PDB file of C-alpha atoms in Angstrom:
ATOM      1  CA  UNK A   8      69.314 -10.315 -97.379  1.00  0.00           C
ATOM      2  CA  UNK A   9      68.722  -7.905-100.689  1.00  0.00           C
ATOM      3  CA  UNK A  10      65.865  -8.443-102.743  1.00  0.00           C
ATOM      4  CA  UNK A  11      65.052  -7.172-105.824  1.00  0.00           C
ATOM      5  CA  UNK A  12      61.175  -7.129-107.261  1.00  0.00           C
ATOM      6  CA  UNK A  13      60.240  -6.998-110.058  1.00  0.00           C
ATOM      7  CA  UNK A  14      56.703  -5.887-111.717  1.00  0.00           C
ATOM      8  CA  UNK A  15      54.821  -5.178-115.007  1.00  0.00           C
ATOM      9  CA  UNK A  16      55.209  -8.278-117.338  1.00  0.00           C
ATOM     10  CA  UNK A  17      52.345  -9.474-119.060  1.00  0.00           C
ATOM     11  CA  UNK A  18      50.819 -10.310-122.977  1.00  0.00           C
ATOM     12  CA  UNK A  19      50.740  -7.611-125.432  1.00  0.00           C
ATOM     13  CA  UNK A  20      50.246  -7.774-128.910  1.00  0.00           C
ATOM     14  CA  UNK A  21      53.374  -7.032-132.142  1.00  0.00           C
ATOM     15  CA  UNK A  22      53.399  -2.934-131.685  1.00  0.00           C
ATOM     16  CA  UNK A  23      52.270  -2.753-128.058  1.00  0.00           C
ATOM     17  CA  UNK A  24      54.411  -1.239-124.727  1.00  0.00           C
ATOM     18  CA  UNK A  25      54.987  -2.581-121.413  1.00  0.00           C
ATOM     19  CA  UNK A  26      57.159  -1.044-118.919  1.00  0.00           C
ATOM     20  CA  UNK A  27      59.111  -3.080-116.057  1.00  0.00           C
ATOM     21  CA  UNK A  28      59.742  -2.231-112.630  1.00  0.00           C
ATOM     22  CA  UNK A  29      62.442  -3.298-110.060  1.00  0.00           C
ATOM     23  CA  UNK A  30      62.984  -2.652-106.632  1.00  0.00           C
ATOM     24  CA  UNK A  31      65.339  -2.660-103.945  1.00  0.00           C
ATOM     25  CA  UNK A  32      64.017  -3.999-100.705  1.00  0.00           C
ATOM     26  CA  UNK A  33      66.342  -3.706 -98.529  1.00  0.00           C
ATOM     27  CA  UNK A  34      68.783  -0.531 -97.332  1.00  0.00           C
ATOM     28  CA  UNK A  35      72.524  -0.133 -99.154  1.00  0.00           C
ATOM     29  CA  UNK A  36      75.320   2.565 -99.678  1.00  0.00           C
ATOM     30  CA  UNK A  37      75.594   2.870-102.774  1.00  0.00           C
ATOM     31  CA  UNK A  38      73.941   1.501-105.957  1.00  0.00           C
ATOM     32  CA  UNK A  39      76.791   1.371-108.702  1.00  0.00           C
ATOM     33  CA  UNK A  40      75.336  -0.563-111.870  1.00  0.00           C
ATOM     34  CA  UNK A  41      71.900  -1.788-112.543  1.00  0.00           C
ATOM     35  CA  UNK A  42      70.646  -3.582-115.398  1.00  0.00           C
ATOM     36  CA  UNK A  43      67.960  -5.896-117.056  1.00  0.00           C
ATOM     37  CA  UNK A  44      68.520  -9.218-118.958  1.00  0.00           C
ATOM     38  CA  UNK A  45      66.296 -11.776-120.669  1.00  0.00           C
ATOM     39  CA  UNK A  46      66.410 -15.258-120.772  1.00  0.00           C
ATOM     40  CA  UNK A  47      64.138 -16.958-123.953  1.00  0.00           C
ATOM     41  CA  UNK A  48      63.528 -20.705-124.016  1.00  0.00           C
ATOM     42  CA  UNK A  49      66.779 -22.656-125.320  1.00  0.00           C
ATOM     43  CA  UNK A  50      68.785 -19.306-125.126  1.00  0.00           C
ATOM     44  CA  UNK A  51      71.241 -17.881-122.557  1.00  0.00           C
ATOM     45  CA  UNK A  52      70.672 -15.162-120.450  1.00  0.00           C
ATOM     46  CA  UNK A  53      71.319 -11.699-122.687  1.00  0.00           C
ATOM     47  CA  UNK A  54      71.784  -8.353-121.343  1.00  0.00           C
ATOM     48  CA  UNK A  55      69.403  -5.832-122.611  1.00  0.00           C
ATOM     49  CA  UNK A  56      69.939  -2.553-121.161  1.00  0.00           C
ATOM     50  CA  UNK A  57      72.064  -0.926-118.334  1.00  0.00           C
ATOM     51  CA  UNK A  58      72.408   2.248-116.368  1.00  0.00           C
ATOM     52  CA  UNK A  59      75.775   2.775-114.456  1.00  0.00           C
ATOM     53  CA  UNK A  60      75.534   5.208-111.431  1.00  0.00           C
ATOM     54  CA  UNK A  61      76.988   8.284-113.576  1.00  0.00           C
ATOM     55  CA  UNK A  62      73.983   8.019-116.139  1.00  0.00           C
ATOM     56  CA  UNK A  63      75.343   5.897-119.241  1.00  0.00           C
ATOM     57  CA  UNK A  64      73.753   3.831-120.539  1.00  0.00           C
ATOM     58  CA  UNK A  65      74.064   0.152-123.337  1.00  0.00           C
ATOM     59  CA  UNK A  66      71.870  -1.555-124.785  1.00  0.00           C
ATOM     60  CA  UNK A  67      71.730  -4.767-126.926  1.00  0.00           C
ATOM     61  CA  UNK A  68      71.840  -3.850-130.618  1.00  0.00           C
ATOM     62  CA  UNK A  69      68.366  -6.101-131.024  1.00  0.00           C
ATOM     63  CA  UNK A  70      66.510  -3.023-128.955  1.00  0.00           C
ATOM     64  CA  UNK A  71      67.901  -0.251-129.303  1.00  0.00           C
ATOM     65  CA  UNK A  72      65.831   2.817-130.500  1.00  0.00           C
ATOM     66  CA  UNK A  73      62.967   0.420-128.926  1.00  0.00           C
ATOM     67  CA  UNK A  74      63.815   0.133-125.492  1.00  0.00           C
ATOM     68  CA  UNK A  75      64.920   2.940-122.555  1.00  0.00           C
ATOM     69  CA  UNK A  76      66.304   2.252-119.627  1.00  0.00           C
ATOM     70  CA  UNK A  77      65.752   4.586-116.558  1.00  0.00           C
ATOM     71  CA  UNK A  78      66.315   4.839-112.588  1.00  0.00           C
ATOM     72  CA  UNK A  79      65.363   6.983-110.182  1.00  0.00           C
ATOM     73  CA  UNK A  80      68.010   6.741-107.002  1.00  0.00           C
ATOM     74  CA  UNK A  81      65.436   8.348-104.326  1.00  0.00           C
ATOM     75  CA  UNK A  82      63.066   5.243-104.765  1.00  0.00           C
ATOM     76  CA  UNK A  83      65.775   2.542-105.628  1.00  0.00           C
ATOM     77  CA  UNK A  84      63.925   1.911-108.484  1.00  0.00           C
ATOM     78  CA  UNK A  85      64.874   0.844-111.894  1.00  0.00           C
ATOM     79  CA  UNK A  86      62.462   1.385-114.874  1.00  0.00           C
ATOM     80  CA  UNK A  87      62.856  -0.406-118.499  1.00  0.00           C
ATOM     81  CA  UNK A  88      60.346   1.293-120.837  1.00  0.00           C
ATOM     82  CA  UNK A  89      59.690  -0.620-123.873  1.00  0.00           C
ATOM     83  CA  UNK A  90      57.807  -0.056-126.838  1.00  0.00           C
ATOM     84  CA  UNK A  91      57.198  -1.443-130.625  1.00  0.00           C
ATOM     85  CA  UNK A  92      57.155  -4.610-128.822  1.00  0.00           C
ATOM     86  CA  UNK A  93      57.813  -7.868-131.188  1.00  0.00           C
ATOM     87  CA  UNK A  94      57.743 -11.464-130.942  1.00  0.00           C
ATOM     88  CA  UNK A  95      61.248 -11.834-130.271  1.00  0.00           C
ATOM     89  CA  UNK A  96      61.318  -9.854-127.246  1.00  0.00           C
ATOM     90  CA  UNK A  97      59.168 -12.553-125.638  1.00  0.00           C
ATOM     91  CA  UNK A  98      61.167 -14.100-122.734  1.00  0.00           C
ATOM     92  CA  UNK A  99      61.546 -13.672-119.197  1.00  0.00           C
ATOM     93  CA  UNK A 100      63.147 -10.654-118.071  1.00  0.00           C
ATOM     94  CA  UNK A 101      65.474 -10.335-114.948  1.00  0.00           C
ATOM     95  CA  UNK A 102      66.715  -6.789-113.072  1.00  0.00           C
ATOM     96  CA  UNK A 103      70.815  -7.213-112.468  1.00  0.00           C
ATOM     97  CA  UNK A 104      72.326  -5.010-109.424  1.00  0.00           C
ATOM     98  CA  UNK A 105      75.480  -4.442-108.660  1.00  0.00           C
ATOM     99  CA  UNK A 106      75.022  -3.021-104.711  1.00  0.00           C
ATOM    100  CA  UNK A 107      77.624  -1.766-102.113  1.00  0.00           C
ATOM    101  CA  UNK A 108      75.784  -2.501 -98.962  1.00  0.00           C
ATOM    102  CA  UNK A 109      76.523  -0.527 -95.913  1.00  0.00           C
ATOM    103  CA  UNK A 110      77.763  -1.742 -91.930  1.00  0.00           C
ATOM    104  CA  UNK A 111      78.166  -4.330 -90.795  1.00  0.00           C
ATOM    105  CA  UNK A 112      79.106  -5.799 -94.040  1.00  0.00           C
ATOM    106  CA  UNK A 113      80.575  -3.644 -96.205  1.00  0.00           C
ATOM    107  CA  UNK A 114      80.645  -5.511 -99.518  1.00  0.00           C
ATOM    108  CA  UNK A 115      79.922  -5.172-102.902  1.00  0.00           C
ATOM    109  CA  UNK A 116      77.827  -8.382-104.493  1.00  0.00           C
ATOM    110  CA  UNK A 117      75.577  -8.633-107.251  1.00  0.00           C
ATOM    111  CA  UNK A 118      71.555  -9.537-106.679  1.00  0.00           C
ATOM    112  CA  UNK A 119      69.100 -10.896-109.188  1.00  0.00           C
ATOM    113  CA  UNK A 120      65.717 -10.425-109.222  1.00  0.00           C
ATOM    114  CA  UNK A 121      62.723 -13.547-109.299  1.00  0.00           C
ATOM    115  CA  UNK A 122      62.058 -12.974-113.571  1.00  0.00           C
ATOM    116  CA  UNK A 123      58.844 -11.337-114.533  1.00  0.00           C
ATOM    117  CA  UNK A 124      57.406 -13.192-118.089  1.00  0.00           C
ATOM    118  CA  UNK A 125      56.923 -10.571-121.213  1.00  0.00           C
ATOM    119  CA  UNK A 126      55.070 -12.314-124.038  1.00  0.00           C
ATOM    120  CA  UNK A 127      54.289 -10.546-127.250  1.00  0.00           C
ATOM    121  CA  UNK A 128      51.850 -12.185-129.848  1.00  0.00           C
ATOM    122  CA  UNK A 129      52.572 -12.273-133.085  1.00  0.00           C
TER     123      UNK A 129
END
């Protein structure tokens, strides 16, 4: 039904900047939160930064002044820009939506995205 893909994880080194991608596939109404979380081995899935539809946005204490979060409605795209990279940000990160799709259906769900890796050497 929706997908979301994802793009631009890879292996940088301590210091370096990556920036992720994530689109939506299909058509909806209305797009009213969208997010990214990462998932590390033996840890639960974290939130990392969010954008609501009226511009706020959160992020996890462990990034902020590090990492920006950014959309851009026309292309359904969400961006998270991140720099001063460190080992600890290596996991696999995910792009959250929360989407009100339009006829026939009408609802309001949440959609994940496949995971793109982000590894940082130490």
């Amino acid at each position: 039904q929706v997908q979301l893909v994802e793009s631009g994880g890879g292996l940088v080194q301590t210091g370096g900047s990556l920036r992720l991608s994530c689109t939506i596939l299909e058509n909806i109404l209305k797009i009213n939160n969208m997010g990214w979380y990462r998932q590390a081995p033996g840890k639960q899935r974290e939130l990392v930064g969010s954008l609501n539809s009226e511009g706020s946005t959160n992020y996890a204490d462990s990034v902020k002044g590090r990492f920006t979060v950014t959309g851009d409605n026309a292309k359904k795209t969400l961006y998270l820009q991140m720099n001063n990279l460190k080992a600890e940000d290596t996991a696999v990160y995910y792009c959250n939506a929360d989407l009100t799709l339009g006829p026939p259906h009408w609802n309001r769900n949440v959609y994940w995205g496949q995971g793109t890796q982000v590894t940082v050497s130490s």
